[in-house]
Coordinates of C-alpha atoms in Angstrom, one line a residue:
X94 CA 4.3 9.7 26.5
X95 CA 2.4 7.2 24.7
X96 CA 4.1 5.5 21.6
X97 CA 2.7 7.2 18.1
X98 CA 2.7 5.9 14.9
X99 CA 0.7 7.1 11.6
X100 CA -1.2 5.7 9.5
X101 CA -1.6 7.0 6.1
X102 CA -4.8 6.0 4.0
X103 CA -7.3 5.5 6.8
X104 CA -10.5 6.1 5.3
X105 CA -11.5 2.1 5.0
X106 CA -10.3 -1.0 4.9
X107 CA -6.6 -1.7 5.9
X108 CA -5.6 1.7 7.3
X109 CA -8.7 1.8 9.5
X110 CA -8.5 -1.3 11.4
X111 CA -5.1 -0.5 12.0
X112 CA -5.6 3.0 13.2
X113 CA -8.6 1.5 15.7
X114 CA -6.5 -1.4 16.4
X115 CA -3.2 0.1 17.4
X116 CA -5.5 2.6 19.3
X117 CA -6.9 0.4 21.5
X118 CA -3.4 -1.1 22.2
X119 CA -2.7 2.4 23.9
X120 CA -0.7 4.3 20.9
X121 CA -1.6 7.8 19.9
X122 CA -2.6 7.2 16.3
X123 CA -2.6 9.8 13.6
X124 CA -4.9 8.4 11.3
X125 CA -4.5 10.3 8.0
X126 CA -6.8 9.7 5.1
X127 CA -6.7 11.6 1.3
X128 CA -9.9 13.2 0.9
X129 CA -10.7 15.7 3.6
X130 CA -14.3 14.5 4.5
X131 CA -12.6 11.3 4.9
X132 CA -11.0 13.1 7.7
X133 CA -14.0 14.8 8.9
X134 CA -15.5 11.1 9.3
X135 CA -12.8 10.2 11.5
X136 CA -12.3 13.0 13.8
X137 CA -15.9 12.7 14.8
X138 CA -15.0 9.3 15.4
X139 CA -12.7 10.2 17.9
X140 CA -9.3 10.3 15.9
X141 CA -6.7 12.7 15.0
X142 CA -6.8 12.9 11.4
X143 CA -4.3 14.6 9.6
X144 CA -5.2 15.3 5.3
X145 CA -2.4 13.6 3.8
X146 CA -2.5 13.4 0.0
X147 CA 0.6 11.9 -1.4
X148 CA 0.5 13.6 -4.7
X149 CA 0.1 16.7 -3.1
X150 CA 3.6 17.5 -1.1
X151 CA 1.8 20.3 0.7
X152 CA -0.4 18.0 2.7
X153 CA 2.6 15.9 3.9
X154 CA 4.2 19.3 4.9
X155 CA 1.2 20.4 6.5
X156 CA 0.5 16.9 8.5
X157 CA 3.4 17.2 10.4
X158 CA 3.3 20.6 10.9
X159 CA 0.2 19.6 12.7
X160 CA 1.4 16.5 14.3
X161 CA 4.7 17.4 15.7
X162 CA 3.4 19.5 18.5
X163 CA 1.2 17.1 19.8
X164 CA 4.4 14.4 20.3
X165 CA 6.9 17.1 21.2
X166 CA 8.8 16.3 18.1
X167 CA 8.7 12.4 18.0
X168 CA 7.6 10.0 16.4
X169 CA 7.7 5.8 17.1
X170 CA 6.2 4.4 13.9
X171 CA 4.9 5.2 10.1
X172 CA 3.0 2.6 8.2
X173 CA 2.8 4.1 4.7
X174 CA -0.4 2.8 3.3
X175 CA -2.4 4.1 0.7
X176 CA -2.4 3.3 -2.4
X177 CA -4.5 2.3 -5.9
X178 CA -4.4 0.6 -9.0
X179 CA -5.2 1.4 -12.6
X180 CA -5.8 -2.5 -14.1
X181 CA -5.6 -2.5 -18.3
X182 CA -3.0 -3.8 -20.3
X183 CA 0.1 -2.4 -20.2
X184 CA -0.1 -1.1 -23.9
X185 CA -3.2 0.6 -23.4
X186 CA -2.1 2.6 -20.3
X187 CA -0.7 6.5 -21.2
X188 CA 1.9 7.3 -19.2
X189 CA 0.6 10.1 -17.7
X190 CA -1.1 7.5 -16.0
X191 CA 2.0 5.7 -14.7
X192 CA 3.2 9.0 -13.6
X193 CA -0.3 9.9 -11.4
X194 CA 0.1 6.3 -9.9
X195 CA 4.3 6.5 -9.1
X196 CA 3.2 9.8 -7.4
X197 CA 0.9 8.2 -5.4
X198 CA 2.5 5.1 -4.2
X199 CA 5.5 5.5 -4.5
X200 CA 7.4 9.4 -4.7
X201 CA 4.5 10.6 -2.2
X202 CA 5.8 7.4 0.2
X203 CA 9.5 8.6 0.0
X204 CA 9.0 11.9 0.6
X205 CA 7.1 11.8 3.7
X206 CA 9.0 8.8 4.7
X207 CA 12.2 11.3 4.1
X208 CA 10.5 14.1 6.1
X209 CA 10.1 11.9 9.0
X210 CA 13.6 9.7 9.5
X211 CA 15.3 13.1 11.1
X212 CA 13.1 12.7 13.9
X213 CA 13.2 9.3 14.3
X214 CA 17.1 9.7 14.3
X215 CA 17.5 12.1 16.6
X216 CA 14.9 9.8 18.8
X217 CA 17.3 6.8 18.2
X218 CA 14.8 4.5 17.2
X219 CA 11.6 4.0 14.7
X220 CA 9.9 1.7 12.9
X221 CA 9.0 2.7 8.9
X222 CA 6.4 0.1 7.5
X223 CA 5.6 -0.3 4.6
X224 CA 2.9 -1.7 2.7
X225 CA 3.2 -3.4 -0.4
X226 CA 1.7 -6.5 -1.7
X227 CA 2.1 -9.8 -3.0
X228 CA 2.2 -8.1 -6.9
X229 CA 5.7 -6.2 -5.6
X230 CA 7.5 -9.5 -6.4
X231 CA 5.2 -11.3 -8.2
X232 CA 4.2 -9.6 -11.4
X233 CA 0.3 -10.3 -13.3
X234 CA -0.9 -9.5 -16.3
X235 CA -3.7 -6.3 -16.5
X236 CA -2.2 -4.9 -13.5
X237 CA 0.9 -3.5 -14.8
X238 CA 0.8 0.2 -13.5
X239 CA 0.4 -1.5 -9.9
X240 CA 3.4 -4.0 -10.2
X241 CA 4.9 -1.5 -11.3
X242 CA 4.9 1.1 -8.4
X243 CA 5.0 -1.7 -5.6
X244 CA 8.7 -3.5 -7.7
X245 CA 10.1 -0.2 -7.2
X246 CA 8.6 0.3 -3.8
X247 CA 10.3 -3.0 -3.0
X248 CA 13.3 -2.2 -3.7
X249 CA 13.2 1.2 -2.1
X250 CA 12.5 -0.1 1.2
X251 CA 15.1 -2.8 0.5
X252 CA 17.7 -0.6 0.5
X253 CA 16.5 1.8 3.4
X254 CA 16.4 -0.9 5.5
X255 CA 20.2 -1.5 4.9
X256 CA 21.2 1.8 4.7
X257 CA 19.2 2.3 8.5
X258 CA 21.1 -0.3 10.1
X259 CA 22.8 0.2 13.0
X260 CA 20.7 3.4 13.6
X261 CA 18.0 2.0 15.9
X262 CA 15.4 2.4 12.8
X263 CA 13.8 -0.6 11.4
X264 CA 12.5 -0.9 8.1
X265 CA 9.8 -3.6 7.4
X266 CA 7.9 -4.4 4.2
X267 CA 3.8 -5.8 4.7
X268 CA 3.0 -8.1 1.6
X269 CA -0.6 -9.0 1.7
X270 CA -2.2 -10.9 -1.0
X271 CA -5.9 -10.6 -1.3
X272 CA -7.1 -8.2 1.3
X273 CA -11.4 -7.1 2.1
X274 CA -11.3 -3.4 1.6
X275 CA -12.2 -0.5 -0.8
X276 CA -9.4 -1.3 -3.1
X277 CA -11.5 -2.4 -6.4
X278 CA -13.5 -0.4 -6.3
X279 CA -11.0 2.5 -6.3
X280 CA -9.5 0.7 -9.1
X281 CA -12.7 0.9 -11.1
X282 CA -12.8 4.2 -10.6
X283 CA -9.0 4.8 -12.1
X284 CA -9.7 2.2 -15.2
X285 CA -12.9 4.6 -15.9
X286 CA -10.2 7.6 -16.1
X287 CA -7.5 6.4 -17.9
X288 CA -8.2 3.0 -20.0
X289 CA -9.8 3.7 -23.4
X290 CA -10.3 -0.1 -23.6
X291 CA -13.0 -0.1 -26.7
X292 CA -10.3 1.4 -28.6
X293 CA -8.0 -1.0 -27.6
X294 CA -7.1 -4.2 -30.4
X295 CA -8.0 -6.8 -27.2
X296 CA -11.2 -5.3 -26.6
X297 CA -12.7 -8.4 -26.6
X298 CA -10.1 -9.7 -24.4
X299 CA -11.2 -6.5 -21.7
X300 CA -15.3 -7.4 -22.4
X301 CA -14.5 -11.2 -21.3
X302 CA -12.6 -9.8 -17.9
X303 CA -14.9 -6.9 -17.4
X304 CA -17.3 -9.1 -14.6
X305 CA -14.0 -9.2 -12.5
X306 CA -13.8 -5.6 -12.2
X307 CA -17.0 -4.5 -11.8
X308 CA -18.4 -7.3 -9.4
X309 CA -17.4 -7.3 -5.8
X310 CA -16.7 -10.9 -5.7
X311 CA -14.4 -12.2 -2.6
X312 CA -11.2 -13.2 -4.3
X313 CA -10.2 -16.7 -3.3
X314 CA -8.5 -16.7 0.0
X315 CA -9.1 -13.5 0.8
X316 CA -8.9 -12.4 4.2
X317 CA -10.0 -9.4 7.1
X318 CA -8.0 -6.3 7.1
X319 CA -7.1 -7.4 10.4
X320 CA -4.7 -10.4 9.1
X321 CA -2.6 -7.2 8.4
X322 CA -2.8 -5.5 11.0
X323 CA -1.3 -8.5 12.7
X324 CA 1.6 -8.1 10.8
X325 CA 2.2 -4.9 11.8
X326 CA 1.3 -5.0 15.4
X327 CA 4.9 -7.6 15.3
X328 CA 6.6 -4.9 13.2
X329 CA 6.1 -2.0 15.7
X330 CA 6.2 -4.0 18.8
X331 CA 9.0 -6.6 18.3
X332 CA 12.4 -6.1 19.8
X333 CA 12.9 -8.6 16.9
X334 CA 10.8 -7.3 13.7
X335 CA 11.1 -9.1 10.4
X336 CA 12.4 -7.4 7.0
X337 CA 9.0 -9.2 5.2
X338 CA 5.9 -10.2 6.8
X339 CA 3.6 -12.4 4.2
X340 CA 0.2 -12.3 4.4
X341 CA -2.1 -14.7 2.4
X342 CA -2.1 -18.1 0.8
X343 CA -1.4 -16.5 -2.1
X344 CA 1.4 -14.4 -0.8
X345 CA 3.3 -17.1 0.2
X346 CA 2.4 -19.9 -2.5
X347 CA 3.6 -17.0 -4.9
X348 CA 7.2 -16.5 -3.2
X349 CA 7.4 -20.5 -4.0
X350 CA 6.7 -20.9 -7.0
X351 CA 9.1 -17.9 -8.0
X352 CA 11.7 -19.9 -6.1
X353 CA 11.0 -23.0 -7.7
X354 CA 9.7 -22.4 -10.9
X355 CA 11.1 -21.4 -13.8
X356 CA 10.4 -18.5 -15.5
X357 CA 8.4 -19.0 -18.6
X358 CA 6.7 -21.9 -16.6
X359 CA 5.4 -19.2 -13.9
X360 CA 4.4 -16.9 -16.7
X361 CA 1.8 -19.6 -18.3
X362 CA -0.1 -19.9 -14.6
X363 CA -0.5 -16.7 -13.9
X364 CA -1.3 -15.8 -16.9
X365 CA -4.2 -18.3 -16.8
X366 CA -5.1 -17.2 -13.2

């Protein structure tokens, strides 16, 4: 049998050069996406496309109802991927809104990761990626709901990946910084549901950083989806994976200056980035 690994949020951007890219490298790829005409898309593209929402348990349930048959029961790799953002200040964000995002990146991430560690077990060996980002250990202002999830994502997977060893599973975290993909425009689309910002006492503060949200400007040092993909063609193919893979200028400038500067100091330049 061919190695199989899936891929959750596949519709665009990271998750679907991945899914292509690990295809043509000769693993069976379940490529699953959220919406199901996202899936549609993709099985008439040749993929198997599982539905998995991650704030609806039903559709992890169901995705692996559909995908353990087709492996015998096995499965070589995750790569838990999809997620969004909700930018606004962290006063102005209700926390319904923190609960909607925690559900989506990071309780819908455990519990399929949970659902899919007995097979990997009983297997011996698996690789669990996960996806997280340079603002998982490296906090900004305005996107406090998405720190937020990916600091306790971090730690998570932190401990996971000592609590695996020893068991032939290897845990690995991704931590891109600026990445080409879908991912501001989803974040529009979450701010437009849940930031009342012209009630907010910094409006004027949101009407001066409005043109960043709402003009698909490449980000400075942005790079291809495929940079990631990179990363995690070494973290399911090593016999040698790393705990982190970096990936980004920013990414790794960020790690130093954490190391090296102190706090208050790193507060002032990020806060004027």
């Amino acid at each position: 049998m061919t190695r199989s690994i899936l891929i959750t949020g596949c519709s665009s951007g990271i998750g679907l050069d991945a899914a292509t890219t690990l295809g043509a490298r000769g693993w069976t790829v379940f490529a699953a996406c959220r919406k199901a005409k996202d899936c549609d898309r993709l099985r008439d593209q040749g993929f198997i496309a599982p539905r998995i929402d991650y704030e609806d348990p039903s559709t992890i349930a169901a995705a692996l109802d559909e995908i353990w048959p087709l492996t015998g029961g096995r499965l070589d790799a995750l790569f838990n991927n999809g997620a969004y953002a909700i930018p606004g200040l962290v006063e102005d964000m209700p926390t319904d809104a923190l609960r909607a995002i925690f559900e989506a990146n990071v309780f819908g991430w455990h519990e399929l990761t949970r659902q899919v560690i007995p097979a990997m077990r009983a297997q011996g060996a698996g690789r669990i990626v996960q996806n997280s980002s340079v603002l998982g250990y490296a906090a900004a202002p305005w996107r406090g709901a998405y720190n937020a999830t990916k600091f306790a994502l971090e730690g998570l997977t932190d401990t996971l990946r000592m609590e695996m060893r020893g068991t032939g599973l290897h845990v690995a975290l991704i931590e891109p910084g600026p990445v080409t993909s879908r991912f501001r425009a989803n974040a529009r689309e979450q701010f437009e549901r849940w930031i009342d910002w012209r009630a907010s006492p910094r409006r004027a503060d949101y009407e001066a950083l409005m043109h960043r949200l709402y003009r698909d400007n490449t980000a400075r040092f942005e790079l291809p989806p495929r940079a990631v993909t990179r990363a995690l063609i070494h973290a399911v193919e090593s016999p040698r994976p790393r705990a982190r893979y970096r990936v980004t200028v920013p990414s790794t400038l960020a790690m130093l200056m954490k190391r090296a500067l102190p706090t208050r100091a790193m507060d002032a330049l990020v806060s004027k980035s």
